[in-house]
XYZ file of C-alpha atoms in Angstrom:
328
model
C 147.432 77.769 97.883
C 147.996 76.792 101.110
C 151.294 79.375 101.891
C 153.354 78.520 104.632
C 155.768 81.024 106.858
C 158.324 80.797 109.366
C 160.333 76.985 109.059
C 158.798 75.420 106.060
C 160.247 71.660 107.767
C 156.873 69.759 107.864
C 158.597 67.633 110.440
C 158.680 70.970 112.968
C 157.897 69.882 116.391
C 154.662 71.812 115.828
C 152.749 72.500 112.769
C 149.695 75.518 113.632
C 147.738 75.065 110.252
C 145.148 77.871 109.912
C 142.202 78.940 107.825
C 138.971 77.782 107.432
C 139.648 75.746 104.336
C 139.290 72.235 104.683
C 141.159 71.133 101.983
C 143.888 73.036 102.263
C 143.849 71.547 106.111
C 143.608 68.992 105.260
C 146.633 69.152 102.622
C 149.239 70.565 105.499
C 147.868 67.549 107.410
C 148.684 65.051 104.478
C 152.249 66.633 103.779
C 153.315 66.143 107.360
C 152.305 63.000 107.871
C 154.093 62.300 104.623
C 156.771 63.603 105.716
C 156.924 61.045 109.108
C 156.415 57.816 106.796
C 158.737 58.986 104.997
C 161.201 59.090 107.990
C 159.753 55.990 109.495
C 156.763 54.037 108.122
C 155.971 52.689 111.345
C 154.738 56.164 112.392
C 151.336 56.391 113.924
C 148.760 58.971 113.792
C 146.595 60.169 116.187
C 143.155 62.290 114.413
C 141.645 63.629 117.233
C 138.643 66.933 117.445
C 138.101 68.512 120.379
C 136.176 66.115 122.573
C 138.453 63.469 122.116
C 141.177 65.358 123.613
C 140.684 65.881 127.373
C 142.656 66.401 129.470
C 145.668 64.823 130.500
C 145.573 62.710 126.999
C 148.195 64.784 125.217
C 150.101 64.036 128.594
C 149.944 60.432 127.867
C 150.085 60.354 123.803
C 153.029 62.079 124.000
C 155.402 60.712 126.757
C 158.363 58.112 125.653
C 157.375 55.178 124.566
C 160.027 52.750 125.189
C 160.309 51.511 121.280
C 160.771 55.532 120.635
C 158.628 55.925 118.106
C 157.293 58.549 115.379
C 153.923 60.215 116.223
C 151.860 62.812 114.375
C 149.567 63.762 116.482
C 146.275 65.653 114.663
C 145.043 67.726 117.191
C 140.974 69.430 114.264
C 139.572 72.692 115.387
C 142.101 73.570 118.437
C 139.490 76.572 118.631
C 137.556 74.791 120.612
C 139.263 72.811 122.814
C 138.276 73.254 127.150
C 140.083 75.293 128.646
C 141.390 72.885 130.866
C 143.177 71.190 127.462
C 144.465 74.304 126.452
C 146.246 75.043 129.377
C 148.409 70.725 128.333
C 148.580 72.448 124.754
C 149.847 75.339 125.862
C 152.585 73.728 127.982
C 153.579 71.333 125.944
C 154.811 73.801 122.739
C 157.641 75.161 125.849
C 158.994 71.806 125.168
C 157.951 69.433 122.755
C 159.081 65.755 122.768
C 160.889 64.582 120.243
C 159.667 62.064 117.720
C 157.166 63.110 117.769
C 154.694 65.774 115.393
C 151.902 68.214 116.998
C 149.426 69.728 114.389
C 146.718 72.459 115.504
C 144.209 73.134 112.994
C 143.027 76.800 113.409
C 139.815 78.074 112.637
C 142.474 81.962 113.062
C 139.391 84.207 114.304
C 138.665 85.607 118.133
C 138.355 82.134 119.513
C 140.561 80.605 120.906
C 143.141 83.115 119.791
C 145.130 82.776 123.060
C 146.614 79.583 121.887
C 147.040 80.336 119.172
C 149.078 83.586 120.200
C 151.438 80.369 122.445
C 151.937 78.217 119.316
C 153.128 81.402 117.372
C 155.548 82.362 120.343
C 156.654 79.420 120.190
C 158.127 79.250 116.748
C 155.403 77.011 115.658
C 156.395 76.267 111.207
C 152.468 78.224 110.335
C 150.394 76.686 106.613
C 147.919 79.937 105.636
C 144.518 77.655 105.021
C 142.474 81.126 103.921
C 139.398 80.790 102.487
C 139.063 81.443 99.366
C 136.282 83.339 98.169
C 136.995 85.804 95.723
C 137.472 84.884 91.620
C 140.743 86.069 91.984
C 141.940 84.080 94.508
C 140.318 80.467 92.733
C 141.378 81.400 89.292
C 144.933 80.962 90.737
C 144.211 78.157 93.194
C 144.052 75.831 89.560
C 147.019 77.676 87.528
C 148.948 76.424 90.637
C 147.394 73.382 90.476
C 147.904 72.247 87.347
C 152.378 73.448 87.756
C 152.168 70.876 91.197
C 151.269 68.321 88.376
C 153.206 69.328 85.970
C 151.381 70.447 83.344
C 150.686 73.515 81.016
C 147.296 75.442 80.786
C 145.843 78.074 79.493
C 144.533 81.376 81.191
C 141.108 80.651 79.400
C 141.455 77.231 80.322
C 141.307 77.917 83.901
C 138.466 80.679 83.703
C 136.776 78.406 82.163
C 137.057 75.711 84.569
C 136.297 78.299 87.131
C 133.661 79.706 85.717
C 131.838 75.927 85.142
C 132.827 74.565 88.540
C 132.572 76.812 91.185
C 133.804 77.902 94.568
C 135.244 74.719 95.555
C 138.000 73.717 95.625
C 138.140 70.179 96.418
C 136.095 70.282 92.879
C 139.021 72.528 91.216
C 141.270 70.249 93.392
C 139.250 67.215 91.536
C 138.879 68.708 88.285
C 142.242 70.092 88.297
C 142.915 66.527 87.738
C 141.101 64.816 86.020
C 142.056 66.847 83.070
C 145.989 65.966 83.892
C 145.786 62.006 83.840
C 143.126 62.091 80.730
C 144.815 65.153 78.256
C 147.873 65.194 76.781
C 149.311 68.222 75.468
C 148.572 71.932 76.558
C 145.001 71.990 78.538
C 142.946 74.639 76.706
C 139.838 75.473 76.989
C 137.634 73.529 73.555
C 139.454 70.674 76.518
C 137.509 72.369 79.331
C 134.796 72.631 77.727
C 134.252 69.143 76.285
C 134.594 67.843 79.290
C 132.909 70.468 81.664
C 129.764 71.803 79.466
C 126.859 71.771 81.832
C 128.670 71.185 84.634
C 127.770 73.673 86.058
C 124.857 73.393 86.955
C 124.982 69.358 87.737
C 127.852 70.008 90.204
C 127.782 69.035 94.482
C 126.037 72.381 95.584
C 123.290 71.706 93.100
C 121.828 68.540 93.932
C 122.143 69.865 97.451
C 120.086 73.036 96.648
C 116.997 70.832 95.145
C 117.084 68.634 97.720
C 117.385 71.438 100.566
C 114.451 72.350 98.823
C 112.380 69.463 98.622
C 112.924 68.749 95.185
C 113.468 64.549 95.112
C 112.932 64.227 91.174
C 115.431 66.651 90.544
C 117.575 66.283 93.071
C 117.941 62.813 91.832
C 117.893 63.998 88.542
C 120.783 67.095 89.430
C 122.979 63.847 91.343
C 122.536 61.404 88.416
C 124.236 63.925 86.653
C 126.596 64.841 87.959
C 127.422 60.957 88.831
C 127.659 60.730 85.201
C 130.068 63.968 84.880
C 132.201 61.746 87.139
C 131.746 64.078 90.544
C 133.589 62.793 93.214
C 130.640 60.480 95.695
C 132.136 62.871 99.258
C 132.689 65.873 97.031
C 127.611 65.224 96.769
C 127.950 64.409 101.087
C 129.873 67.321 101.513
C 127.945 70.039 99.976
C 124.691 67.884 101.369
C 125.897 67.877 104.646
C 126.521 72.166 104.570
C 123.403 72.286 102.828
C 121.683 71.199 105.808
C 124.521 73.190 108.718
C 123.231 76.274 106.446
C 119.386 75.970 107.792
C 120.465 75.068 110.986
C 122.631 77.853 111.819
C 120.446 80.130 110.328
C 117.029 78.496 111.852
C 118.860 78.902 115.238
C 120.104 82.964 114.705
C 117.909 86.083 116.130
C 115.241 86.223 114.164
C 114.981 90.452 112.337
C 118.208 91.125 112.392
C 119.743 91.967 108.856
C 121.743 89.749 106.287
C 125.092 91.286 105.991
C 124.610 90.904 110.359
C 124.309 87.527 110.029
C 126.425 87.324 107.100
C 129.925 88.024 109.569
C 128.202 85.998 112.702
C 127.807 82.634 110.653
C 130.562 83.258 108.163
C 128.816 83.163 105.163
C 128.376 86.045 102.294
C 125.324 88.054 102.137
C 123.326 85.903 99.029
C 124.002 83.332 100.153
C 121.163 84.481 103.717
C 118.689 85.130 101.212
C 119.071 81.899 100.048
C 119.449 79.926 102.878
C 115.921 82.348 103.560
C 114.296 81.385 100.892
C 115.513 77.509 101.713
C 114.169 76.780 105.072
C 110.193 77.824 105.346
C 109.747 74.104 105.516
C 111.999 73.134 107.718
C 112.728 71.298 111.535
C 114.574 71.442 113.825
C 113.650 67.238 114.026
C 113.727 67.803 110.205
C 117.858 69.314 110.609
C 118.974 66.144 112.285
C 117.415 63.430 110.796
C 119.314 64.692 107.755
C 122.049 65.480 108.642
C 122.029 61.878 110.350
C 121.659 60.782 106.953
C 124.154 62.546 105.525
C 126.489 61.436 107.665
C 125.508 57.561 107.607
C 125.654 57.864 103.281
C 128.961 59.773 103.374
C 130.299 56.740 105.788
C 128.962 55.363 102.538
C 130.730 56.589 100.056
C 134.625 56.278 101.520
C 134.551 52.624 101.801
C 131.604 51.607 104.409
C 128.840 50.192 102.674
C 128.857 48.164 98.508
C 127.138 50.755 96.607
C 127.798 54.616 97.238
C 125.123 55.918 94.040
C 123.081 54.182 96.173
C 123.912 55.532 99.719
C 124.644 58.813 97.826
C 119.485 59.132 96.487
C 119.074 57.107 100.222
C 120.749 60.625 100.996
C 118.972 63.323 99.211
C 115.191 61.519 99.375
C 115.551 62.130 103.037
C 116.865 65.528 102.537
C 114.249 66.293 100.404
C 111.914 64.369 102.784
C 113.696 66.591 105.892
C 113.183 69.538 103.676
C 109.086 69.530 104.145
C 108.827 68.357 107.328
C 106.858 70.956 108.345
C 104.693 70.912 106.138
């Protein structure tokens, strides 16, 4: 669960969300937006990526308004901001505007550390959103989810859920919410077994693994089972994107590097380096580009841009599997 430090006020002038766990970063943003809209239902929210925040943009967004409207300005991947834009942000940190909440999402590494240090020095409210790489951390996360939802779950049930779902926090959170909505009373191991027997084999990552290996038929079978067992479509597009990006990252890495060195450089565990090496044999640079485009289109489709999310996912799975054979 995200850990908050400094002043625990979502409407603090600046919130700094630090880490690489997407779910926790998104929740940090949602908490600020919810607090702002509770104070003013007409709050204007601007959610920006580094390429959209050019020099001068922040000053424009935070300049006084004729109607004194409340505003939330979210800056994602703040570590990737240009040097000129970083200067703008640092200047703003010294004199934040009233009725405006700035939310900086920063990966927390060495890149862009100057901005990170400046925000901390300025007294920004900080929310820690670290990757949960240890099973014990994921188990604690599941327990926390049930507590937040106001429900009791046995230790065995929590462990079984982690064993069945795996490492994806979005999937774990979704499973906790689903069980809470469907089950009355204490959630025990038998309940988890009834809902998620065979679930691990049909997770979003299984769909992605089969697709990036070029095994279209098996990927489609895993997709249909995943959909039948309630896996959210957005989790599947996320896993597909992650699988293809991993192929691209490893393909561009120095040849002959040791798995341990690559793991540190690419932010992957060593075991995953070995798996991706096996998966990338049939891929080409054009294949990676085509697959990412297909997954992006599917992601838009499952988020409301299309009429049939399942069809959009099937198209993406086939496209990724085809791209996996682009060098053959």
